Coordinates of C-alpha atoms in Angstrom, one line a residue:
M9 CA 19.3 -6.3 16.0
N10 CA 15.8 -5.5 14.6
H11 CA 17.1 -2.4 13.0
A12 CA 19.9 -4.4 11.4
L13 CA 17.5 -6.9 10.0
V14 CA 15.3 -4.2 8.5
S15 CA 18.4 -2.7 7.0
L16 CA 19.4 -6.0 5.4
A17 CA 15.8 -6.4 4.1
C18 CA 16.0 -2.9 2.6
H19 CA 19.2 -3.9 0.8
A20 CA 17.4 -6.9 -0.7
Y21 CA 14.5 -4.7 -1.8
V22 CA 16.9 -2.3 -3.5
V23 CA 18.6 -5.0 -5.5
A24 CA 15.1 -6.5 -6.3
A25 CA 14.0 -3.1 -7.5
L26 CA 17.0 -2.9 -9.8
V27 CA 16.3 -6.4 -11.1
Y28 CA 12.7 -5.6 -11.8
L29 CA 13.7 -2.4 -13.6
V30 CA 16.1 -4.4 -15.8
Y31 CA 13.3 -6.9 -16.4
L32 CA 11.1 -4.1 -17.7
V33 CA 13.7 -3.7 -20.5
R34 CA 14.6 -7.3 -21.0
Q35 CA 12.1 -9.8 -19.9
L36 CA 14.1 -12.9 -18.9
D37 CA 12.6 -15.6 -16.7
A38 CA 15.8 -15.7 -14.6
L39 CA 15.4 -12.1 -13.7
A40 CA 11.8 -12.6 -12.6
T41 CA 12.9 -15.5 -10.4
V42 CA 15.8 -13.5 -8.9
G43 CA 13.4 -10.7 -8.1
R44 CA 10.9 -13.0 -6.4
V45 CA 13.7 -14.6 -4.3
L46 CA 15.1 -11.2 -3.3
V47 CA 11.7 -9.9 -2.3
G48 CA 10.8 -13.1 -0.4
T49 CA 14.2 -13.0 1.4
G50 CA 13.7 -9.4 2.3
L51 CA 10.1 -10.1 3.6
G52 CA 11.5 -12.9 5.8
L53 CA 14.1 -10.7 7.4
H54 CA 11.6 -7.8 7.6
G55 CA 8.9 -9.9 9.2
V56 CA 11.2 -11.3 11.9
A57 CA 12.4 -7.7 12.7
L58 CA 8.8 -6.4 12.9
F59 CA 7.7 -9.4 15.1
G60 CA 10.6 -8.9 17.4
L61 CA 10.1 -5.1 17.6
F62 CA 6.4 -5.3 18.3
G63 CA 7.0 -8.1 20.8
A64 CA 9.5 -5.9 22.7
Q65 CA 7.0 -3.1 22.8
G66 CA 4.2 -5.3 24.2
G67 CA 2.6 -5.6 20.8
R68 CA 2.1 -1.9 20.4
P69 CA 3.3 0.1 17.4
V70 CA 5.4 3.1 18.2
G71 CA 6.1 6.0 15.9
M72 CA 5.9 6.8 12.2
A73 CA 9.1 4.9 11.5
Q74 CA 7.3 1.6 12.2
G75 CA 4.3 2.8 10.2
F76 CA 6.5 3.3 7.2
S77 CA 8.3 0.0 7.8
T78 CA 5.0 -2.0 8.2
F79 CA 3.5 -0.3 5.1
A80 CA 6.5 -1.2 3.0
F81 CA 6.3 -4.8 4.3
L82 CA 2.6 -5.2 3.5
L83 CA 2.9 -3.6 0.1
L84 CA 5.6 -6.0 -1.0
A85 CA 3.8 -9.0 0.6
I86 CA 0.7 -8.2 -1.5
F87 CA 2.8 -7.7 -4.6
L88 CA 4.6 -11.0 -4.1
V89 CA 1.2 -12.8 -3.8
V90 CA 0.0 -11.1 -7.0
D91 CA 3.2 -11.9 -8.8
V92 CA 3.3 -15.6 -7.8
R93 CA -0.4 -16.0 -8.6
Y94 CA -0.6 -14.2 -11.9
R95 CA 3.1 -14.4 -13.0
R96 CA 3.3 -10.7 -13.9
P97 CA 6.8 -9.7 -12.5
V98 CA 6.8 -6.5 -14.6
I99 CA 4.6 -5.0 -11.9
G100 CA 7.6 -5.1 -9.6
A101 CA 9.3 -2.4 -11.7
F102 CA 6.6 0.0 -10.4
I103 CA 6.1 -1.3 -6.9
T104 CA 9.5 -2.3 -5.5
P105 CA 11.0 1.2 -6.0
L106 CA 7.9 2.7 -4.2
A107 CA 8.4 0.3 -1.3
V108 CA 12.1 1.2 -1.0
A109 CA 11.1 4.9 -1.1
V110 CA 8.7 4.3 1.7
L111 CA 11.0 2.1 3.8
L112 CA 14.1 4.4 3.7
P113 CA 12.5 7.2 5.8
G114 CA 11.5 4.5 8.3
L115 CA 15.2 3.6 8.8
L116 CA 16.1 7.2 9.4
L117 CA 13.2 8.5 11.6
D118 CA 13.3 8.5 15.4
R119 CA 12.3 5.2 16.8
G120 CA 11.8 6.4 20.4
Q121 CA 8.3 7.8 20.4
V122 CA 5.7 6.6 23.0
L123 CA 2.0 6.3 22.4
S124 CA -0.6 8.2 24.4
P125 CA -1.9 6.1 27.3
D126 CA -5.4 6.6 25.9
V127 CA -4.7 4.3 22.9
Q128 CA -2.5 1.7 24.6
R129 CA -5.0 -1.1 24.2
P130 CA -4.5 -4.8 23.3
L131 CA -6.4 -4.6 20.0
L132 CA -4.6 -1.4 18.8
P133 CA -2.0 -3.4 16.7
V134 CA -4.8 -5.2 14.9
H135 CA -6.5 -1.9 14.1
I136 CA -3.4 -0.3 12.7
T137 CA -2.3 -3.4 10.8
I138 CA -5.7 -3.5 9.0
A139 CA -5.4 0.3 8.3
L140 CA -1.9 -0.2 6.8
L141 CA -3.2 -3.2 4.9
G142 CA -5.8 -1.0 3.3
V143 CA -3.2 1.6 2.4
A144 CA -0.9 -1.0 1.0
A145 CA -3.6 -2.6 -1.2
S146 CA -4.7 0.9 -2.4
A147 CA -1.0 1.8 -3.2
L148 CA -0.7 -1.4 -5.3
A149 CA -4.0 -0.6 -6.9
A150 CA -2.8 3.0 -7.7
G151 CA 0.4 1.5 -9.2
V152 CA -1.7 -0.8 -11.4
A153 CA -3.9 2.2 -12.3
L154 CA -0.8 4.1 -13.4
M155 CA 0.3 1.2 -15.6
Y156 CA -3.2 1.1 -17.1
L157 CA -3.0 4.8 -18.0
L158 CA 0.5 4.4 -19.5
M159 CA -0.7 1.5 -21.6
E160 CA -3.9 3.2 -22.7
R161 CA -2.0 6.2 -23.8
Q162 CA 0.2 4.1 -26.1
V163 CA -2.8 2.3 -27.5
K164 CA -4.8 5.4 -28.2
G165 CA -1.8 7.2 -29.6
K166 CA -0.9 4.1 -31.7
R167 CA 2.6 4.5 -30.4
F168 CA 3.5 0.9 -29.6
G169 CA 6.8 1.4 -27.8
L170 CA 8.7 -0.5 -25.1
L171 CA 5.9 -0.3 -22.5
F172 CA 3.3 -1.7 -24.9
S173 CA 5.3 -4.9 -25.4
R174 CA 6.2 -5.2 -21.7
L175 CA 3.1 -4.3 -19.7
P176 CA 0.1 -6.7 -19.1
S177 CA -3.0 -6.2 -21.2
L178 CA -5.5 -3.4 -20.4
E179 CA -8.1 -6.0 -19.4
F180 CA -5.8 -7.7 -16.9
L181 CA -4.8 -4.4 -15.4
D182 CA -8.4 -3.3 -15.0
T183 CA -9.4 -6.6 -13.4
L184 CA -6.5 -6.6 -11.0
N185 CA -7.3 -3.0 -10.1
R186 CA -10.8 -4.0 -9.2
Q187 CA -9.7 -6.8 -6.9
L188 CA -7.2 -4.6 -5.1
V189 CA -9.7 -1.8 -4.7
V190 CA -12.2 -4.2 -3.1
V191 CA -9.5 -5.4 -0.6
G192 CA -8.5 -1.8 0.2
F193 CA -12.1 -0.7 0.6
I194 CA -12.9 -3.6 3.0
A195 CA -9.8 -2.9 5.1
L196 CA -10.6 0.9 5.1
S197 CA -14.2 0.2 6.2
V198 CA -13.0 -1.9 9.1
T199 CA -10.5 0.8 10.0
L200 CA -13.2 3.4 10.2
V201 CA -15.3 1.3 12.5
T202 CA -12.5 0.2 14.8
G203 CA -11.1 3.7 14.8
A204 CA -14.3 5.0 16.3
F205 CA -13.9 2.4 19.1
F206 CA -10.4 3.6 20.0
S207 CA -11.3 7.3 19.7
S208 CA -14.2 6.9 22.1
A209 CA -11.6 6.4 24.9
A210 CA -10.7 10.1 24.6
P211 CA -13.8 12.3 25.2
G212 CA -14.3 14.9 22.5
F213 CA -12.2 13.1 19.9
F214 CA -14.8 10.7 18.5
W215 CA -15.0 13.0 15.5
S216 CA -13.2 16.3 15.6
W217 CA -12.9 17.0 11.8
T218 CA -9.1 16.9 11.7
S219 CA -7.5 16.8 8.2
K220 CA -6.7 13.1 8.8
Q221 CA -10.3 12.2 9.6
I222 CA -11.7 14.2 6.7
A223 CA -9.1 12.7 4.3
T224 CA -9.9 9.2 5.5
L225 CA -13.7 9.7 5.2
V226 CA -13.4 11.2 1.7
A227 CA -11.0 8.4 0.6
W228 CA -13.5 5.8 1.9
A229 CA -16.3 7.6 -0.1
V230 CA -14.2 7.6 -3.2
F231 CA -13.5 3.8 -2.9
A232 CA -17.1 3.2 -2.0
A233 CA -18.2 5.0 -5.2
L234 CA -15.6 3.1 -7.2
V235 CA -16.8 -0.3 -5.9
G236 CA -20.4 0.7 -6.5
A237 CA -19.8 2.2 -10.0
R238 CA -18.0 -1.0 -11.0
S239 CA -20.6 -3.3 -9.6
F240 CA -23.7 -1.5 -10.6
G241 CA -22.7 1.0 -13.3
G242 CA -20.2 -1.1 -15.3
W243 CA -17.4 1.5 -14.9
R244 CA -14.1 0.4 -16.3
G245 CA -10.9 1.9 -17.7
R246 CA -9.5 5.4 -17.5
R247 CA -11.9 7.0 -15.1
V248 CA -11.6 4.1 -12.7
A249 CA -7.8 4.4 -12.8
L250 CA -7.9 8.1 -12.1
L251 CA -10.4 7.7 -9.2
T252 CA -8.1 4.9 -7.8
M253 CA -5.1 7.2 -7.8
T254 CA -7.2 10.1 -6.3
G255 CA -8.4 7.8 -3.4
F256 CA -4.8 6.6 -2.7
G257 CA -3.6 10.3 -2.6
L258 CA -6.2 11.0 0.0
L259 CA -5.2 8.0 2.0
L260 CA -1.6 9.2 2.0
V261 CA -2.7 12.4 3.7
S262 CA -4.4 10.3 6.3
F263 CA -1.4 8.0 6.7
L264 CA 1.1 10.9 7.1
S265 CA -1.0 12.5 9.8
S266 CA -2.1 9.4 11.6
Y267 CA 0.8 9.0 14.0
D268 CA 0.6 12.5 15.2
F269 CA -3.0 11.8 16.1
L270 CA -2.1 8.6 17.8
H271 CA 0.5 10.2 20.0
A272 CA -1.7 13.2 20.8
S273 CA -5.1 11.8 21.5
G274 CA -6.1 8.4 20.3
G275 CA -7.0 6.2 17.4
W276 CA -6.5 5.8 13.7
R277 CA -9.7 6.4 11.8

C-alpha cells in the first residue's frame, strides 16, 4: 500500500515536471497553478506513505530506498514553500525533474534492509530527517545557483534569449540562494553534532575518516565559509553560486555512502 502511494506520488511529480518545463517556455498562470496542485497532491500521497512506512518500522528508516524517497519529498516540500511564498514557479522546471530522478531509484531499490542494532535508537529518525533536510535545502540552493550562472552568462554575453525573459532576476536568485544555504548549513551543523552522538554507541567509530565523514566535514566547511563570506565579506554572485554547487556535490558523496555506514556500524555524520 505504501509503495503504491509513493508510485502515485511519483506519477504526479512526473506530470508536474512536464508542466513546469512547458511553463519555462510559455509562462501561463494556469500552468503554474496546475504545477502547484500536482506537487501538493503528490506530497500529500507521499507524506502518508512515508508516515505509514516509518510507523510500521517502529519509526526507524531502513535502506537507501527510503533515503531517496524522503530526500525527494523534502526537496519538493521546500520548493513548494518557496514557490507559494515568492511566486516563482519557473524554479520548478529545474527542481521537479531532479526530484523525479531522485525518487525513481527509490522505487526500484530493495526495501528489505535492516539497520545495525547499534543505531536503532528512538532519536535516529530525527537525526536522519534533519540530515536529509540539509541535503534537500542544499540541492535547491544548488539548483538556484545553476539558474544564477545561466542568467549571468546571458547578461554578460548580451545574449538575451528565452532564459533571460523567463528566469528571476540575478538579485532575487542570489538572495534566495543565501537563505537556502543558511538553512542547509544549520541542518548540516545539527547533523554533525547528533551524528557524533549516534557514532559513540559503536566504539572506534566516533571518527574513522571514511569517505562519507570526510565529505560531510568538507561540505560543512564549504557552507560555513559561504555563510561567513556572505555575512562578513560581502560575497555575492558567481563565486557564491560555484561554491554552493561544490558544497552540494560533496553532500551527495556523503548521502550516497551514508546508508552503507548506517547498516555497517552506526550513525549519519
